[in-house]
PDB file of C-alpha atoms in Angstrom:
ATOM      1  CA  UNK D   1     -32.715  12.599   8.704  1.00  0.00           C
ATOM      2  CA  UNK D   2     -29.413  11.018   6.982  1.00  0.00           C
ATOM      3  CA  UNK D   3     -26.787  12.433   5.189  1.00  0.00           C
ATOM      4  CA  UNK D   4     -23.766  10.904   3.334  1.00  0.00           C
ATOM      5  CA  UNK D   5     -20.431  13.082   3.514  1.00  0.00           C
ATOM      6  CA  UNK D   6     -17.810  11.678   1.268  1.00  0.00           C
ATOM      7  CA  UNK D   7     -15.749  14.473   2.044  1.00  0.00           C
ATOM      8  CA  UNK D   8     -15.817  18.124   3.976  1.00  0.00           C
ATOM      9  CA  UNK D   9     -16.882  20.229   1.128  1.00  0.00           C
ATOM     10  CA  UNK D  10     -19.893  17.701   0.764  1.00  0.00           C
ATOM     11  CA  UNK D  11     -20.915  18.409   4.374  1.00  0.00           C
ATOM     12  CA  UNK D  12     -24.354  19.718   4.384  1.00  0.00           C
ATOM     13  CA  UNK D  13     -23.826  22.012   7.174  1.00  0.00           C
ATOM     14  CA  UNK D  14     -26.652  24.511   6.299  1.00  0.00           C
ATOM     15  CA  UNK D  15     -29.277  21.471   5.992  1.00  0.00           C
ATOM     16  CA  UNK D  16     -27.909  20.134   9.404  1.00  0.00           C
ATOM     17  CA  UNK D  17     -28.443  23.182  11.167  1.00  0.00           C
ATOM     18  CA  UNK D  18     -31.672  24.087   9.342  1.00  0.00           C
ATOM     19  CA  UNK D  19     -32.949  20.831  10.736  1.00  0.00           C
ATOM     20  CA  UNK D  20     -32.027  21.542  14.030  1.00  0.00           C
ATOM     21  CA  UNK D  21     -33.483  24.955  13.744  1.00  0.00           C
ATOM     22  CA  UNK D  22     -36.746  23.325  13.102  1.00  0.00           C
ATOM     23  CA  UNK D  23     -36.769  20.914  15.666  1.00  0.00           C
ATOM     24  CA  UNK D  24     -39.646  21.293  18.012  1.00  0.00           C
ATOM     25  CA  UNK D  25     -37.306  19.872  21.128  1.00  0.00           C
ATOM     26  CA  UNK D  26     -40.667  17.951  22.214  1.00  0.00           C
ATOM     27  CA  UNK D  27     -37.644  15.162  22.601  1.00  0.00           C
ATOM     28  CA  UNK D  28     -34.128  15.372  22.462  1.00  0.00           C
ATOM     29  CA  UNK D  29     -32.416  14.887  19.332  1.00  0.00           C
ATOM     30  CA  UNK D  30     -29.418  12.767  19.003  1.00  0.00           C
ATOM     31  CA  UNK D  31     -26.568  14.201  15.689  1.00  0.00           C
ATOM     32  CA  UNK D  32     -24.637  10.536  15.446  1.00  0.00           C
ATOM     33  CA  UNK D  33     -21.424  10.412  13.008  1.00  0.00           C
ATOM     34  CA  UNK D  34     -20.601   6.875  11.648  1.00  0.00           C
ATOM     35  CA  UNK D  35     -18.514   5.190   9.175  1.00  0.00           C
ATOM     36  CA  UNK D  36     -20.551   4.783   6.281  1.00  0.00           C
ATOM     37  CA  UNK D  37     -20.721   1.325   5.027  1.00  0.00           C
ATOM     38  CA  UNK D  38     -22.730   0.422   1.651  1.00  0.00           C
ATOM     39  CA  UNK D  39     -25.649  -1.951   1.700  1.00  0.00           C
ATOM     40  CA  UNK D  40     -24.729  -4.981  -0.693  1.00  0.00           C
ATOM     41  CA  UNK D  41     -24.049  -4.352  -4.416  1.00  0.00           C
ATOM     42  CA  UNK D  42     -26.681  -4.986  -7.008  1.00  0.00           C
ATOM     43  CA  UNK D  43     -23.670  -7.146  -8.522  1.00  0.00           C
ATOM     44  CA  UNK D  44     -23.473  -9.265  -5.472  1.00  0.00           C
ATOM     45  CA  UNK D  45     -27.540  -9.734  -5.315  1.00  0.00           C
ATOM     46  CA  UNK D  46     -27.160 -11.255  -8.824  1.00  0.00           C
ATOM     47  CA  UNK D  47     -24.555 -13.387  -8.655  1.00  0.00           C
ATOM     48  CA  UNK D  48     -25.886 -14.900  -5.503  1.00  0.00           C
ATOM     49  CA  UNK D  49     -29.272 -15.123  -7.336  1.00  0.00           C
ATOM     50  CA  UNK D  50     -27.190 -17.417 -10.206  1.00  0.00           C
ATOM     51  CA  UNK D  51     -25.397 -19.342  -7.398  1.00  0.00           C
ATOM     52  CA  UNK D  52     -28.627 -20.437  -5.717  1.00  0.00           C
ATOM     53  CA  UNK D  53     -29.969 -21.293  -9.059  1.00  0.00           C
ATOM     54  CA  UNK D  54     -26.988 -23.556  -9.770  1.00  0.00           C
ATOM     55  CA  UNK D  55     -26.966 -25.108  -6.520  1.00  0.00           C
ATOM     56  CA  UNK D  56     -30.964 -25.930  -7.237  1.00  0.00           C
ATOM     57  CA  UNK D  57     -30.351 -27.556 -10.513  1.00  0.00           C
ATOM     58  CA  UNK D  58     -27.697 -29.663  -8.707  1.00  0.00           C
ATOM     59  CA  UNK D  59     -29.175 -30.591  -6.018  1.00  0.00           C
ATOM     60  CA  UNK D  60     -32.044 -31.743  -7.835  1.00  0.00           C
ATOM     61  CA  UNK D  61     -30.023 -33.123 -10.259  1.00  0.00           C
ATOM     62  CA  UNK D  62     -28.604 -35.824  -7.840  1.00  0.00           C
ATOM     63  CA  UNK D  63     -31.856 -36.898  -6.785  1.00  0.00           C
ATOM     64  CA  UNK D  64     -32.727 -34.558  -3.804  1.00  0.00           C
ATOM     65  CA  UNK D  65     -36.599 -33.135  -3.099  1.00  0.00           C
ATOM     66  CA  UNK D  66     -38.752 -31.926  -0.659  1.00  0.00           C
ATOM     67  CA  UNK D  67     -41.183 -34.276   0.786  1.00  0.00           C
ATOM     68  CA  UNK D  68     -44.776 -33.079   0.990  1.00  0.00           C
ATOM     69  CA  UNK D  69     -45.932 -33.756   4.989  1.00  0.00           C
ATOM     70  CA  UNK D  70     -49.529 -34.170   3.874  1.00  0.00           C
ATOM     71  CA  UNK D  71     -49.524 -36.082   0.484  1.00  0.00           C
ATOM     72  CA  UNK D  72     -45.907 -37.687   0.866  1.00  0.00           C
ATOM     73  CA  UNK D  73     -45.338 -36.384  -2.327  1.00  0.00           C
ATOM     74  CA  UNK D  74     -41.748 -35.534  -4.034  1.00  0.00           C
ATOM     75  CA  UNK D  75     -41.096 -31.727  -4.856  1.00  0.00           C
ATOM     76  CA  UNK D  76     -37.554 -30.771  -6.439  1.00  0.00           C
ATOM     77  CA  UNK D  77     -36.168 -27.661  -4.688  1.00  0.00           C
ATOM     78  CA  UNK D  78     -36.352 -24.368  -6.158  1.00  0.00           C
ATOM     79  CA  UNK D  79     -33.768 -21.210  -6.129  1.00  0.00           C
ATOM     80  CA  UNK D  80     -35.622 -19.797  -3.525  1.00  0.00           C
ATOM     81  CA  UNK D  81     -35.356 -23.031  -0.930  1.00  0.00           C
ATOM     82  CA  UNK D  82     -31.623 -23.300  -1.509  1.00  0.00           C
ATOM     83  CA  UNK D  83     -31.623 -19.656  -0.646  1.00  0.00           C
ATOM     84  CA  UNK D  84     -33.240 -19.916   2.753  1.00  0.00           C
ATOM     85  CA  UNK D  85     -31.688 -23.139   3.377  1.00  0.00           C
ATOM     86  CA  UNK D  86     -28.422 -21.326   2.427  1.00  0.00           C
ATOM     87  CA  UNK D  87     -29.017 -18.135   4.400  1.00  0.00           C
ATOM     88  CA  UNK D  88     -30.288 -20.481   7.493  1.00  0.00           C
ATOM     89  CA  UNK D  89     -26.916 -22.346   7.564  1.00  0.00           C
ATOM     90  CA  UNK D  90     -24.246 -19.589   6.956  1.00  0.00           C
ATOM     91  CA  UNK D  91     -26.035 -16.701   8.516  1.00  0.00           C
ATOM     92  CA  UNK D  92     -28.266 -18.782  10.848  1.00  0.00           C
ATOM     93  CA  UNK D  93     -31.429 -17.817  12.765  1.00  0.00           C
ATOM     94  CA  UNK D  94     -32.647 -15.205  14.853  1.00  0.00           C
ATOM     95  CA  UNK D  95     -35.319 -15.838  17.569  1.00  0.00           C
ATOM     96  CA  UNK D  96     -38.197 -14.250  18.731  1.00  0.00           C
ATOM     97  CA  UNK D  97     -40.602 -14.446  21.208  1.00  0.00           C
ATOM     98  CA  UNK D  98     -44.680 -13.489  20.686  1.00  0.00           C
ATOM     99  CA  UNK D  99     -46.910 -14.752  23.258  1.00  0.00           C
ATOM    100  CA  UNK D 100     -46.511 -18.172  24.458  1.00  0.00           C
ATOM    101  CA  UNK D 101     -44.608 -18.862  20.462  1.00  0.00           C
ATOM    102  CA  UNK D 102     -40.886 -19.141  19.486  1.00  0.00           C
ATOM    103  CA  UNK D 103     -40.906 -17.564  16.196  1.00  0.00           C
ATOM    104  CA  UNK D 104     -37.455 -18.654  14.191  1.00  0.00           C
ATOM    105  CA  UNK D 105     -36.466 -15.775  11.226  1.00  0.00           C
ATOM    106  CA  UNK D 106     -33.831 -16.400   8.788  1.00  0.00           C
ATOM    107  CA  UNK D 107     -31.990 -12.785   8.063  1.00  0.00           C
ATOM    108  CA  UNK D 108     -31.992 -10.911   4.833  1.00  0.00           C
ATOM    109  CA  UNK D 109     -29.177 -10.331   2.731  1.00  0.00           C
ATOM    110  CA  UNK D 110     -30.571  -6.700   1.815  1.00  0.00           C
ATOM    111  CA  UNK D 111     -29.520  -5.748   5.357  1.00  0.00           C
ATOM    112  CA  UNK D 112     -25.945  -6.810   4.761  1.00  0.00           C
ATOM    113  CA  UNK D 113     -23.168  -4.689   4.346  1.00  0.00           C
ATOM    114  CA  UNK D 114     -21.143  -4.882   0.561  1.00  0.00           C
ATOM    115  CA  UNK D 115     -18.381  -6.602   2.982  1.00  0.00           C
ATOM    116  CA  UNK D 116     -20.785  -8.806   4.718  1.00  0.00           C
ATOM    117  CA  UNK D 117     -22.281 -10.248   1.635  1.00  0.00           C
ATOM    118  CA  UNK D 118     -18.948 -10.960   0.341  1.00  0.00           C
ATOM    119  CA  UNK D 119     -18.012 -12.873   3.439  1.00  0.00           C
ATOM    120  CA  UNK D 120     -21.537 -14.666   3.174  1.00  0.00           C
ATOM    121  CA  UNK D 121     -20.917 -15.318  -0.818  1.00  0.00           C
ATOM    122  CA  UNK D 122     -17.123 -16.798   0.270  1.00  0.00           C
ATOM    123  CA  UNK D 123     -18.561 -18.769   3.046  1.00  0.00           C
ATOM    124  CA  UNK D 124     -21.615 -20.194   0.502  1.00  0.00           C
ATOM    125  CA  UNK D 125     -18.456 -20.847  -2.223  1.00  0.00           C
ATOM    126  CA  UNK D 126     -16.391 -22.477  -0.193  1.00  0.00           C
ATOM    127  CA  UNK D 127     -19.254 -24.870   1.350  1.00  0.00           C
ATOM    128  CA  UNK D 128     -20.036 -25.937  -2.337  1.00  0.00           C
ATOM    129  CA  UNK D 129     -16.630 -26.348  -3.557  1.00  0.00           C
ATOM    130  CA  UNK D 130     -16.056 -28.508  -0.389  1.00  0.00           C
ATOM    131  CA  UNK D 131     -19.180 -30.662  -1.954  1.00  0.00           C
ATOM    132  CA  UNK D 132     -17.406 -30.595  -5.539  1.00  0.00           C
ATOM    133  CA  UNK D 133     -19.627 -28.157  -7.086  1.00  0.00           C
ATOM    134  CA  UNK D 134     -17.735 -25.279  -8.909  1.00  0.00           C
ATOM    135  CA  UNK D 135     -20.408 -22.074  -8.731  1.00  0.00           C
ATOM    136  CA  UNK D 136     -19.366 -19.415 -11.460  1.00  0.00           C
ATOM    137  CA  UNK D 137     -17.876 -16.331 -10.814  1.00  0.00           C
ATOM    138  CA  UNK D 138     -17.702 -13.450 -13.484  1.00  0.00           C
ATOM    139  CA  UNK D 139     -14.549 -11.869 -13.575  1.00  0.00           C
ATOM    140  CA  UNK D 140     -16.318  -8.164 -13.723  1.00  0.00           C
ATOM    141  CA  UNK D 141     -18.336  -9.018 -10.924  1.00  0.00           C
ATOM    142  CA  UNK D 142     -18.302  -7.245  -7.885  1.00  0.00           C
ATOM    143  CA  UNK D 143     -17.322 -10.569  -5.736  1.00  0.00           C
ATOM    144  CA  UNK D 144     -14.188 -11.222  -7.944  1.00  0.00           C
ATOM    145  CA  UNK D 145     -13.282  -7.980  -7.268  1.00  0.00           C
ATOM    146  CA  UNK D 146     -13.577  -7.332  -3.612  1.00  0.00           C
ATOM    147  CA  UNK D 147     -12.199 -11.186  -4.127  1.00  0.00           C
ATOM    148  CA  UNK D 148      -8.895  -9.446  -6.308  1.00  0.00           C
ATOM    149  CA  UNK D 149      -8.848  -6.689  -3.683  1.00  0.00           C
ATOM    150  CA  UNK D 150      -8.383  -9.148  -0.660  1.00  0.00           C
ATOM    151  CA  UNK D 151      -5.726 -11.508  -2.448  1.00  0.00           C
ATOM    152  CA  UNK D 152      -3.588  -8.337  -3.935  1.00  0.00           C
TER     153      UNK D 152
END
């Protein structure tokens, strides 16, 4: 069970210690208090979403593709290849080990906090501005202003 407290007279004290109270003690229980950190913003997932699609259309624009292994054939990139190729270069890769296999994963974004998207989005920014290409950033968006926040 989880619960949010944003302050004491949200604490759900009754529900904590009804829960307890129902706990069969088959195993210990564990009561953890952390700093609550928020998963990444809907308004980060979007913009992120536009950047990748930018990236695509300029990256395909200057003549890049894919190569098809089997048929040697050309395939411009999509929004979802610049995001894995993104994600695999800024966030890099975890790996894993089943049976006698390496298994490489690239992480999700979903898992990151609102502040480690941001640093991801600034890190994915800065890498295309270093390569000339200006990504947009709406000025309502949550990115310019955690971005606002930072520089103030």
């Amino acid at each position: 069970m989880r619960w949010i407290v944003k302050n004491k007279n949200d604490a759900p004290l009754n529900q904590i210690m009804r829960f307890i109270d129902e706990w069969g003690f088959d195993a210990p229980l564990v009561i953890k208090a952390e700093v609550y950190n928020e998963k990444r913003t809907l308004s980060q997932n979007a913009l992120s979403h536009v950047w990748y699609k930018v990236i695509c259309e300029h990256v395909n624009s200057k003549g890049y593709s894919l190569i098809n292994v089997d048929t040697g054939e050309a395939i411009p990139f999509t929004p979802d290849d610049v995001k894995e190729e993104m994600k695999r270069q800024i966030l890099g890769v975890k790996k894993f080990k089943h049976r006698d296999r390496i298994i490489e994963k690239v992480p999700s974004t979903s898992r990151l906090k609102t502040g480690e998207m941001h640093d991801y989005m600034n890190k994915l920014y800065h890498r295309c501005l270093g390569l000339g290409l200006i990504l947009p950033i709406p000025e309502d968006s949550q990115y310019q202003k955690l971005e606002d926040k930072q520089n103030a």
